[in-house]
GROMACS .gro file of N, CA and C in nm:
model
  423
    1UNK      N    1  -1.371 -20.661 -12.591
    1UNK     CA    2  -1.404 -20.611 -12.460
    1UNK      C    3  -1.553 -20.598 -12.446
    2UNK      N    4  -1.617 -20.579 -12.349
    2UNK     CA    5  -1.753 -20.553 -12.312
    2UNK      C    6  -1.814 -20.435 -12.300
    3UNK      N    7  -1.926 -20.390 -12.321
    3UNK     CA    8  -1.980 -20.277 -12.304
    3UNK      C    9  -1.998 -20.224 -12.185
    4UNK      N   10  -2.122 -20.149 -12.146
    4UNK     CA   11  -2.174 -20.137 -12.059
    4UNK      C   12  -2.287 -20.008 -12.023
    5UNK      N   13  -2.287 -19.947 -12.087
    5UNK     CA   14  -2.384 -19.862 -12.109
    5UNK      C   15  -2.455 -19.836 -12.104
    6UNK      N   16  -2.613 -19.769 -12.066
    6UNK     CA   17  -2.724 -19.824 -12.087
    6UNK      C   18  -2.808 -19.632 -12.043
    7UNK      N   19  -2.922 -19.660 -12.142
    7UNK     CA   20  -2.969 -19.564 -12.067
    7UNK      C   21  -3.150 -19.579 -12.119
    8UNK      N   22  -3.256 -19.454 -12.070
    8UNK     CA   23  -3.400 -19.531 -12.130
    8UNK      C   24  -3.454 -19.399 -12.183
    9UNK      N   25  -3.483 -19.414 -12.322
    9UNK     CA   26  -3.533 -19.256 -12.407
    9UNK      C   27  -3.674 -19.248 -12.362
   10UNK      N   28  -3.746 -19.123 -12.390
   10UNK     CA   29  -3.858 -19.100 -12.361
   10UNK      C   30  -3.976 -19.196 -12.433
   11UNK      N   31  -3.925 -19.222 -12.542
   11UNK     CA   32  -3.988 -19.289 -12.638
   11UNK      C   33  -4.023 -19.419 -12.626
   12UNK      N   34  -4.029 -19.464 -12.511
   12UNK     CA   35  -4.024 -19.627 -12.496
   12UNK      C   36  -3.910 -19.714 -12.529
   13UNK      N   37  -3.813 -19.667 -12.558
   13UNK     CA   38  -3.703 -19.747 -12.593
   13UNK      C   39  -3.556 -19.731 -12.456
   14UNK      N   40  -3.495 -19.827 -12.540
   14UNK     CA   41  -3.421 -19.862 -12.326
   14UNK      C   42  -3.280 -19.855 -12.463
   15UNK      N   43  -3.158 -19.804 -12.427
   15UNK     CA   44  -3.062 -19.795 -12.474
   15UNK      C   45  -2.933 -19.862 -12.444
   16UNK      N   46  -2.885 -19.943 -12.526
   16UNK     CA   47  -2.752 -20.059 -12.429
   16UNK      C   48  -2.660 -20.032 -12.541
   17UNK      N   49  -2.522 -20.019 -12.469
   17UNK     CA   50  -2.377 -20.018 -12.531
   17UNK      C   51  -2.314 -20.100 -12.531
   18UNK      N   52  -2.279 -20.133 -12.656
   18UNK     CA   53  -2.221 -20.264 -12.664
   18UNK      C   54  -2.028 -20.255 -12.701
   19UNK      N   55  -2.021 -20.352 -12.694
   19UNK     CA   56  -1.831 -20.420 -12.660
   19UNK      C   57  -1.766 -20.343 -12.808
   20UNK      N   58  -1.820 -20.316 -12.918
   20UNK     CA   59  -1.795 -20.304 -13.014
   20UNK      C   60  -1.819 -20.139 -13.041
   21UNK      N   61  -1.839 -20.097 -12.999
   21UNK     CA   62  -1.872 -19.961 -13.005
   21UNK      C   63  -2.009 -19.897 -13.078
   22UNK      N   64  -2.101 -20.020 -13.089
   22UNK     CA   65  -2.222 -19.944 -13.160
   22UNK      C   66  -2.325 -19.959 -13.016
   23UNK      N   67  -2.420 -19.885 -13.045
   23UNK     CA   68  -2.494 -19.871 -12.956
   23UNK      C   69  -2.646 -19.929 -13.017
   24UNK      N   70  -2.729 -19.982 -12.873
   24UNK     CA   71  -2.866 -20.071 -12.938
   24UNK      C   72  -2.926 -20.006 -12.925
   25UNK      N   73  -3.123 -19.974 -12.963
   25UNK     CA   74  -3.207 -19.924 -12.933
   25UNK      C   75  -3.275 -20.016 -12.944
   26UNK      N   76  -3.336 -20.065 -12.834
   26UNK     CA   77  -3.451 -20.138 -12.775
   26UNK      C   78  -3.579 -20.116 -12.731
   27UNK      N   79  -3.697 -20.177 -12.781
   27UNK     CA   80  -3.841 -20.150 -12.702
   27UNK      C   81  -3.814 -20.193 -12.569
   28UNK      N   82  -3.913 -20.101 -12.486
   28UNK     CA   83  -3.826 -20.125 -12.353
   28UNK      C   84  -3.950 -20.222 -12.305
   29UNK      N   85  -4.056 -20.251 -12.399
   29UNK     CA   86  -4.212 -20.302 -12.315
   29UNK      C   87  -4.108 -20.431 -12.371
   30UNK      N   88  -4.138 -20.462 -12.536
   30UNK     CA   89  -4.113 -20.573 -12.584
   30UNK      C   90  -3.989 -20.636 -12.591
   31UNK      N   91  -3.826 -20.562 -12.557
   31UNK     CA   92  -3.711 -20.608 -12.598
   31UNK      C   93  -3.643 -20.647 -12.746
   32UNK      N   94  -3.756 -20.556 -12.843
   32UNK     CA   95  -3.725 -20.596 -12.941
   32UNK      C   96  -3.647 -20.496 -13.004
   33UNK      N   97  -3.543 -20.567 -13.082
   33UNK     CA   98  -3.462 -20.450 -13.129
   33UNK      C   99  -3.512 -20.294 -13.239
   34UNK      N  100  -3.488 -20.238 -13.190
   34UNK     CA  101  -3.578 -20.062 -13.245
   34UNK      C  102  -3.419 -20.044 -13.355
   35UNK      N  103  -3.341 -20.035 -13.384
   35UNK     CA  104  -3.259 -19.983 -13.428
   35UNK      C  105  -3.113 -19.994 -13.348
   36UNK      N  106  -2.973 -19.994 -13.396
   36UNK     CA  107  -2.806 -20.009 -13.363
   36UNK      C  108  -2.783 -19.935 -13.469
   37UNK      N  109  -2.693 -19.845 -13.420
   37UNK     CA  110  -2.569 -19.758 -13.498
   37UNK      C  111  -2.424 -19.762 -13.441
   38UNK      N  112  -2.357 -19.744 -13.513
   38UNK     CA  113  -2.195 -19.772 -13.481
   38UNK      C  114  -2.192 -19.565 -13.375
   39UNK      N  115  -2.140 -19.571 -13.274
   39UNK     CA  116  -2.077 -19.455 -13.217
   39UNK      C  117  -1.962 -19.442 -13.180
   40UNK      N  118  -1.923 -19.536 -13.172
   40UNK     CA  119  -1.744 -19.533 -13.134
   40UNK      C  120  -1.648 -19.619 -13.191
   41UNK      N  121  -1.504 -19.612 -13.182
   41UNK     CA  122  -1.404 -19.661 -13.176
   41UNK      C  123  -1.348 -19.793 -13.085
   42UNK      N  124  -1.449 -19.799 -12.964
   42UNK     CA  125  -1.400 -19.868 -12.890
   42UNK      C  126  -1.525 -19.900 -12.813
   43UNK      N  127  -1.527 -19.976 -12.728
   43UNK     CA  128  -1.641 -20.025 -12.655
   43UNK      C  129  -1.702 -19.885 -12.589
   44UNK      N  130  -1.834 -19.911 -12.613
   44UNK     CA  131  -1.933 -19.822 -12.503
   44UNK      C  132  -1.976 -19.812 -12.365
   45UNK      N  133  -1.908 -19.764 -12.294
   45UNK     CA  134  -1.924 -19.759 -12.164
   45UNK      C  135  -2.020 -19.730 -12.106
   46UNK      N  136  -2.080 -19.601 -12.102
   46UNK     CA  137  -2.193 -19.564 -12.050
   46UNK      C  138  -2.215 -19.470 -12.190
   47UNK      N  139  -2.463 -19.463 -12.101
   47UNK     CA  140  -2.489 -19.378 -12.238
   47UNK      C  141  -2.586 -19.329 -12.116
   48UNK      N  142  -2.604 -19.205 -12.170
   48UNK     CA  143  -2.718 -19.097 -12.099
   48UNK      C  144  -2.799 -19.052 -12.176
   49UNK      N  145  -2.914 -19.020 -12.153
   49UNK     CA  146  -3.069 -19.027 -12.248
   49UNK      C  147  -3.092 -18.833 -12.162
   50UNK      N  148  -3.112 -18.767 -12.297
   50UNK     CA  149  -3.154 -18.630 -12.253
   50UNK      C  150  -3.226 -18.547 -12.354
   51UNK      N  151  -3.264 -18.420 -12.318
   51UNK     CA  152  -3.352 -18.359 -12.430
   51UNK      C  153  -3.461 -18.389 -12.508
   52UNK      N  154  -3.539 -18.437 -12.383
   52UNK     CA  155  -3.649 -18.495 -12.356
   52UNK      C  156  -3.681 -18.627 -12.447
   53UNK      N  157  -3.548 -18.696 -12.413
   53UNK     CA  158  -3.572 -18.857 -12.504
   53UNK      C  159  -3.544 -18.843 -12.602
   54UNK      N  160  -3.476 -18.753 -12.629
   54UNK     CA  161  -3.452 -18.786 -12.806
   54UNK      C  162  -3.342 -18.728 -12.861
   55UNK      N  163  -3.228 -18.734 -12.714
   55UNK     CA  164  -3.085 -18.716 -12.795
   55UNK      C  165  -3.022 -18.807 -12.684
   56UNK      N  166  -2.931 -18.851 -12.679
   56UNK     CA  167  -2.869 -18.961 -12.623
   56UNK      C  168  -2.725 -18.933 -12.600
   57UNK      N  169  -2.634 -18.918 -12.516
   57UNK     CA  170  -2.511 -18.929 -12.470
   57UNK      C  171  -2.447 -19.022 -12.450
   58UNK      N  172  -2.309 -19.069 -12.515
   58UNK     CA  173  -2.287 -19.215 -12.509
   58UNK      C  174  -2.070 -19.185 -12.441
   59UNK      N  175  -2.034 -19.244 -12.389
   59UNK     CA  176  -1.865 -19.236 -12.338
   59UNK      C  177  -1.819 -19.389 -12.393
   60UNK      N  178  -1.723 -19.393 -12.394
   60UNK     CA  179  -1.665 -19.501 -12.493
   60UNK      C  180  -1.461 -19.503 -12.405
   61UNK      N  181  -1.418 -19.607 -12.402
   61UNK     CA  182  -1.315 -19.651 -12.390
   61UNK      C  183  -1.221 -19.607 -12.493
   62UNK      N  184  -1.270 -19.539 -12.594
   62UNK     CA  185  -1.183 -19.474 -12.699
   62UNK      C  186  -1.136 -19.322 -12.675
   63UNK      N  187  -1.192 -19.307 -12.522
   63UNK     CA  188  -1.158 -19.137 -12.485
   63UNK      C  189  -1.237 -19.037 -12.515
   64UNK      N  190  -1.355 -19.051 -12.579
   64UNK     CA  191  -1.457 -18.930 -12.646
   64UNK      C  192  -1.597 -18.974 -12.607
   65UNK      N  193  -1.652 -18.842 -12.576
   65UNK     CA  194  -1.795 -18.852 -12.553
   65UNK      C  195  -1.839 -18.782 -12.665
   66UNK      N  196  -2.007 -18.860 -12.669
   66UNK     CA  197  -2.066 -18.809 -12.823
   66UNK      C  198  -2.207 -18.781 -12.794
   67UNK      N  199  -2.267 -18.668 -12.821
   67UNK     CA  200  -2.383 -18.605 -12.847
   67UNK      C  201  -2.483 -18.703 -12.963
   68UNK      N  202  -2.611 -18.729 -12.918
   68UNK     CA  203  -2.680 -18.796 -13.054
   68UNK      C  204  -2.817 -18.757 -13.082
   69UNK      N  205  -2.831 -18.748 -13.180
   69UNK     CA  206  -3.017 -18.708 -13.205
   69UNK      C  207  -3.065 -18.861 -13.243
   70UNK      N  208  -3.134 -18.916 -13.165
   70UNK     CA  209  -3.194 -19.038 -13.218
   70UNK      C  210  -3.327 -19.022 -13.317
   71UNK      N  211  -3.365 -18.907 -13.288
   71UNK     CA  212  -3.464 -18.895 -13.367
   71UNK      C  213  -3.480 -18.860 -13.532
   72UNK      N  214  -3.334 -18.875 -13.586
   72UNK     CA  215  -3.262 -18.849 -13.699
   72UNK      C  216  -3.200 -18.983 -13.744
   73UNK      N  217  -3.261 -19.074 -13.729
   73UNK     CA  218  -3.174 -19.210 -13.788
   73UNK      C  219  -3.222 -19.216 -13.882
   74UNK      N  220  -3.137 -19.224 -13.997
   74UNK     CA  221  -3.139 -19.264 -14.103
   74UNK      C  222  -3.043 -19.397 -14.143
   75UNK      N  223  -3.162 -19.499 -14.225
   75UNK     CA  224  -3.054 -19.628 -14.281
   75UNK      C  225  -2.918 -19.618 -14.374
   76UNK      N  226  -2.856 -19.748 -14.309
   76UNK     CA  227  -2.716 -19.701 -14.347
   76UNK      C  228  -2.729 -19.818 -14.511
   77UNK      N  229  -2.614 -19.861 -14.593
   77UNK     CA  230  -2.598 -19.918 -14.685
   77UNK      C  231  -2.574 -20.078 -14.640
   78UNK      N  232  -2.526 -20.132 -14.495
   78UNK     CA  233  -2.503 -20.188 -14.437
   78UNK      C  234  -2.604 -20.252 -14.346
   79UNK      N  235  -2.702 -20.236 -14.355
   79UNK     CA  236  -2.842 -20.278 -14.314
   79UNK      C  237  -2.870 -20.260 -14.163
   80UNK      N  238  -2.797 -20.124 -14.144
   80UNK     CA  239  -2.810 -20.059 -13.977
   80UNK      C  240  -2.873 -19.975 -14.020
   81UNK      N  241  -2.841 -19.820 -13.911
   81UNK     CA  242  -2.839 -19.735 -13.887
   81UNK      C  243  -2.731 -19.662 -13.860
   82UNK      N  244  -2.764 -19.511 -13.873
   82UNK     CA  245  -2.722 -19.380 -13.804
   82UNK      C  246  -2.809 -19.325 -13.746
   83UNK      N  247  -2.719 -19.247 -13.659
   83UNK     CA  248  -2.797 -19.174 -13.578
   83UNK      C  249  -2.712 -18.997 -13.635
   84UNK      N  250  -2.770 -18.915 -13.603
   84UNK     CA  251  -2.730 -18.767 -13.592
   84UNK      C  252  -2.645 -18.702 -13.508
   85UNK      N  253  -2.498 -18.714 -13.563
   85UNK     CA  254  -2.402 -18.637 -13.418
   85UNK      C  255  -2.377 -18.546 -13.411
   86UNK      N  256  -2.438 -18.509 -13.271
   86UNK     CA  257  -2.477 -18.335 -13.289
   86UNK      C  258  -2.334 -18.236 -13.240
   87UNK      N  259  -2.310 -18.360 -13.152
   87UNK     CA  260  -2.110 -18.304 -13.107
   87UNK      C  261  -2.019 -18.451 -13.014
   88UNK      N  262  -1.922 -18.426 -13.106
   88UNK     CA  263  -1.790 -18.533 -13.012
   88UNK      C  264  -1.686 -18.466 -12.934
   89UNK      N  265  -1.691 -18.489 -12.843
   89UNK     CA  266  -1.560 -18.418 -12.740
   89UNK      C  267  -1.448 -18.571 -12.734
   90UNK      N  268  -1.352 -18.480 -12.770
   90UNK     CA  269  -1.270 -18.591 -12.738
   90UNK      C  270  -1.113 -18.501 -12.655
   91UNK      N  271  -0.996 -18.543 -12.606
   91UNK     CA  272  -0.932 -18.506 -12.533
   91UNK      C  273  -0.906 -18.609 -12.412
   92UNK      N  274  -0.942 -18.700 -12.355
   92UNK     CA  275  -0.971 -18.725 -12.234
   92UNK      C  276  -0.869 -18.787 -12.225
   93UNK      N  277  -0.770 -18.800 -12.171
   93UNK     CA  278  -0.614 -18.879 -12.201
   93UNK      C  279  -0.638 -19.060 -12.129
   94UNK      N  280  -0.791 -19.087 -12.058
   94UNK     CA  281  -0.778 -19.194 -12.003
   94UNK      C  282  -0.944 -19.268 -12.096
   95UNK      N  283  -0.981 -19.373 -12.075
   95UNK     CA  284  -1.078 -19.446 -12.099
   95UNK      C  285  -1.222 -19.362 -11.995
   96UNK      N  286  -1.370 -19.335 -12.067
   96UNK     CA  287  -1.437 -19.239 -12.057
   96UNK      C  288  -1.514 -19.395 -11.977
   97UNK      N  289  -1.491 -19.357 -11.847
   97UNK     CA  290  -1.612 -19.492 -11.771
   97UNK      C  291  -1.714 -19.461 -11.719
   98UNK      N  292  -1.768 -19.355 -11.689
   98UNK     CA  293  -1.863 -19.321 -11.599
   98UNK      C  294  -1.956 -19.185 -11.708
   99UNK      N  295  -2.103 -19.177 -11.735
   99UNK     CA  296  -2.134 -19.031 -11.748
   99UNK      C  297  -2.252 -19.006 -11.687
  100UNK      N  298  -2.323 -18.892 -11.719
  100UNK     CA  299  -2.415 -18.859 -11.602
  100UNK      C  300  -2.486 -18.723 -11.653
  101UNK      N  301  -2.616 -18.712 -11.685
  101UNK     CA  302  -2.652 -18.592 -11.696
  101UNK      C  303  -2.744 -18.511 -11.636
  102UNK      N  304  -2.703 -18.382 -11.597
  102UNK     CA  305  -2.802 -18.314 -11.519
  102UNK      C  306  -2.811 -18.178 -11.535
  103UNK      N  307  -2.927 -18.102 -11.549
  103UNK     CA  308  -2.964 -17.978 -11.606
  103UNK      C  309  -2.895 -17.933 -11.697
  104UNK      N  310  -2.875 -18.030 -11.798
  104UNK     CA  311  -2.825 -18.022 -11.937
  104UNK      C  312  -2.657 -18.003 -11.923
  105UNK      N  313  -2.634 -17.982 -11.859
  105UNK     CA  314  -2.472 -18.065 -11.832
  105UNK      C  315  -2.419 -18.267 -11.858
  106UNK      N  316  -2.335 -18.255 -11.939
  106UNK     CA  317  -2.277 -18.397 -11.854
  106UNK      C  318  -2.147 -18.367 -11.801
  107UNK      N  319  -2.165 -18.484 -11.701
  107UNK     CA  320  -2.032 -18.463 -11.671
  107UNK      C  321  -1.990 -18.641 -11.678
  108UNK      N  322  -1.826 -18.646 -11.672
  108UNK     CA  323  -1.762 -18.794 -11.742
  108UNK      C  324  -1.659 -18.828 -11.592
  109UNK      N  325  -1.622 -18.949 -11.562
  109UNK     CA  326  -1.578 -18.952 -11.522
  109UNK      C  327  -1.461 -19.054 -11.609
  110UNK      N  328  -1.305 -18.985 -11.598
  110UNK     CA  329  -1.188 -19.075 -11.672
  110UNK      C  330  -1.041 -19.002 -11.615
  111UNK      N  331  -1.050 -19.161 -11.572
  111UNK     CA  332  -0.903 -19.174 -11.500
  111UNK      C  333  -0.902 -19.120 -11.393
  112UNK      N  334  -0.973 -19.067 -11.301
  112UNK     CA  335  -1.020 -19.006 -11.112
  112UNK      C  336  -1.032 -18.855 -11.190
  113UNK      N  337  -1.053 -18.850 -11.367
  113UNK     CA  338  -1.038 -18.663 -11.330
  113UNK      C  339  -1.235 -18.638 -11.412
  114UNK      N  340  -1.244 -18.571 -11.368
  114UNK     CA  341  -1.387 -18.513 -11.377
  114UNK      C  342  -1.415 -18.400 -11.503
  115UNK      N  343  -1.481 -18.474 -11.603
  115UNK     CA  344  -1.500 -18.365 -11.708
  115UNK      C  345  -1.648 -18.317 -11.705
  116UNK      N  346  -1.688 -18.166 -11.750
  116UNK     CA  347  -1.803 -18.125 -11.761
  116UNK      C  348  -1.819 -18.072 -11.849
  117UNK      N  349  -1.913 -18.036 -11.932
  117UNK     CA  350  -1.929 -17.979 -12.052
  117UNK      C  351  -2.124 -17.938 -12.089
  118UNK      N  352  -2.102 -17.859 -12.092
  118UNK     CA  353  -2.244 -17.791 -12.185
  118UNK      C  354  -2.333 -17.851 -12.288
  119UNK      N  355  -2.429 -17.933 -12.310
  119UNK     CA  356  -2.519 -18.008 -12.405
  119UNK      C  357  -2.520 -17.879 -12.528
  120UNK      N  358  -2.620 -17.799 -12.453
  120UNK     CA  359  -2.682 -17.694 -12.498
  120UNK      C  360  -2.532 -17.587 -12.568
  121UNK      N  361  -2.423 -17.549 -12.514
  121UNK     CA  362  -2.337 -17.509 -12.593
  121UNK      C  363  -2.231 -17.552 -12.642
  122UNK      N  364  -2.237 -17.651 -12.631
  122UNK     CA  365  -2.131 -17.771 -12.655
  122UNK      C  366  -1.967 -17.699 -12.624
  123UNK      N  367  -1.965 -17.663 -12.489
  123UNK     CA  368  -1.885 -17.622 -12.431
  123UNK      C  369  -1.803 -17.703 -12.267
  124UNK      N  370  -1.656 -17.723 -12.232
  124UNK     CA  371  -1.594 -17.820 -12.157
  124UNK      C  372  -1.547 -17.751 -12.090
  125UNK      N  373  -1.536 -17.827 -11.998
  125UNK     CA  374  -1.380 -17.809 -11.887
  125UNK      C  375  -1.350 -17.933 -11.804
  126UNK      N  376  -1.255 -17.930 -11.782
  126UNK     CA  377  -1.147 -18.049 -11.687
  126UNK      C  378  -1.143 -18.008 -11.522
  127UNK      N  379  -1.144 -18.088 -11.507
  127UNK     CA  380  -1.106 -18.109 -11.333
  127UNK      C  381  -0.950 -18.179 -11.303
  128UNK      N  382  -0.891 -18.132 -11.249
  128UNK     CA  383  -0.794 -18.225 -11.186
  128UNK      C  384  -0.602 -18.134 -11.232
  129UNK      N  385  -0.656 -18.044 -11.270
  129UNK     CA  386  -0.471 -17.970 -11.296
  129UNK      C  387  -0.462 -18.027 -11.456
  130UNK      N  388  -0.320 -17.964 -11.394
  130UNK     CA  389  -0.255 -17.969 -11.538
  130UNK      C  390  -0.288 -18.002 -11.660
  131UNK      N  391  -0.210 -18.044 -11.782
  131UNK     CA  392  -0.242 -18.012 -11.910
  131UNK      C  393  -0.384 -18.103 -11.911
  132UNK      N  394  -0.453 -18.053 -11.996
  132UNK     CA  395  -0.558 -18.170 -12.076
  132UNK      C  396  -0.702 -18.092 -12.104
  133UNK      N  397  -0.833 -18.119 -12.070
  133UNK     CA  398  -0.953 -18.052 -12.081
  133UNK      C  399  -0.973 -18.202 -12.224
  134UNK      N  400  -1.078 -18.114 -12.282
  134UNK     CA  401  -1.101 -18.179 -12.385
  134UNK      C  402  -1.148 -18.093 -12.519
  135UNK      N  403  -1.084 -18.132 -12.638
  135UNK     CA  404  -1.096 -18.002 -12.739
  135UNK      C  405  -1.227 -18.126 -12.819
  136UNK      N  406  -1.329 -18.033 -12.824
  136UNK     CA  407  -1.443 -18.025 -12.841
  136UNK      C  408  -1.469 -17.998 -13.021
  137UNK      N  409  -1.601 -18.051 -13.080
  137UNK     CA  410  -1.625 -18.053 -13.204
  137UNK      C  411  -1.756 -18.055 -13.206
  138UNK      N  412  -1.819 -17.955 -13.255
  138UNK     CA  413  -1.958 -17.962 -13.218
  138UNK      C  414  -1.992 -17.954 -13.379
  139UNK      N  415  -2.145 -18.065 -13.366
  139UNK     CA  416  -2.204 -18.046 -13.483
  139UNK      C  417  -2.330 -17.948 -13.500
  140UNK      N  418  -2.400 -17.946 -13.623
  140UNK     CA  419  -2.514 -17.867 -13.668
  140UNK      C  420  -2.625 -17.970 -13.655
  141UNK      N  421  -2.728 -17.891 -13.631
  141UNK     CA  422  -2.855 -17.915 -13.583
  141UNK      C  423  -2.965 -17.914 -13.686
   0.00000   0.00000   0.00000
């Protein structure tokens, strides 16, 4: 499947999600590749750039959104990268297509229902009734 993702860190680098679930980091002057780490299970849909460029929000077709410190990559054994996951929410009973961040909120859009959640406390809630929300896993800093 295809990606689609994309977002641009403070740092000069432009961020694209790819079909496979890792995500690129790109110079955004030169197009040259800065660093890829694996973030998901499933293709990357959208990615959102926050905390002043240097943590990154990525939604994925695998149902979970993921918190990232880019400024924590460390090489992998595999001649990539990691990045630092600071929290994964997962729950979302449909494919995560849409995200969006604003005054340190994101919010997701999956399946017409509307999720929001807290950067800063890595805290959720659901829109749309009945069962679901998303049970949340936050990492250390």
């Amino acid at each position: 499947g295809g990606g689609g993702g994309g977002g641009v860190g403070g740092d000069g680098w432009l961020c694209v999600g790819m079909g496979q679930g890792h995500v690129s980091l790109l110079d955004r002057r030169g197009g040259r590749l800065v660093a890829g780490f694996p973030a998901h299970d499933g293709a990357v849909t959208a990615a959102a750039v926050t905390g002043g460029g240097h943590q990154l929000a990525t939604a994925s077709v695998d149902r979970t959104v993921a918190l990232w410190d880019v400024r924590k990559l460390t090489s992998s054994s595999g001649g990539g990268y990691r990045a630092a996951l600071l929290a994964s929410f997962g729950g979302h009973r449909d494919p995560v297509g849409s995200l969006a961040i604003h005054r340190g909120d994101a919010f997701t859009v999956a399946g017409g229902r509307l999720g929001v959640f807290s950067l800063a406390q890595r805290q959720n809630s659901f829109s749309g009734g009945g069962r679901g929300g998303w049970g949340g896993r936050g990492g250390g800093d």
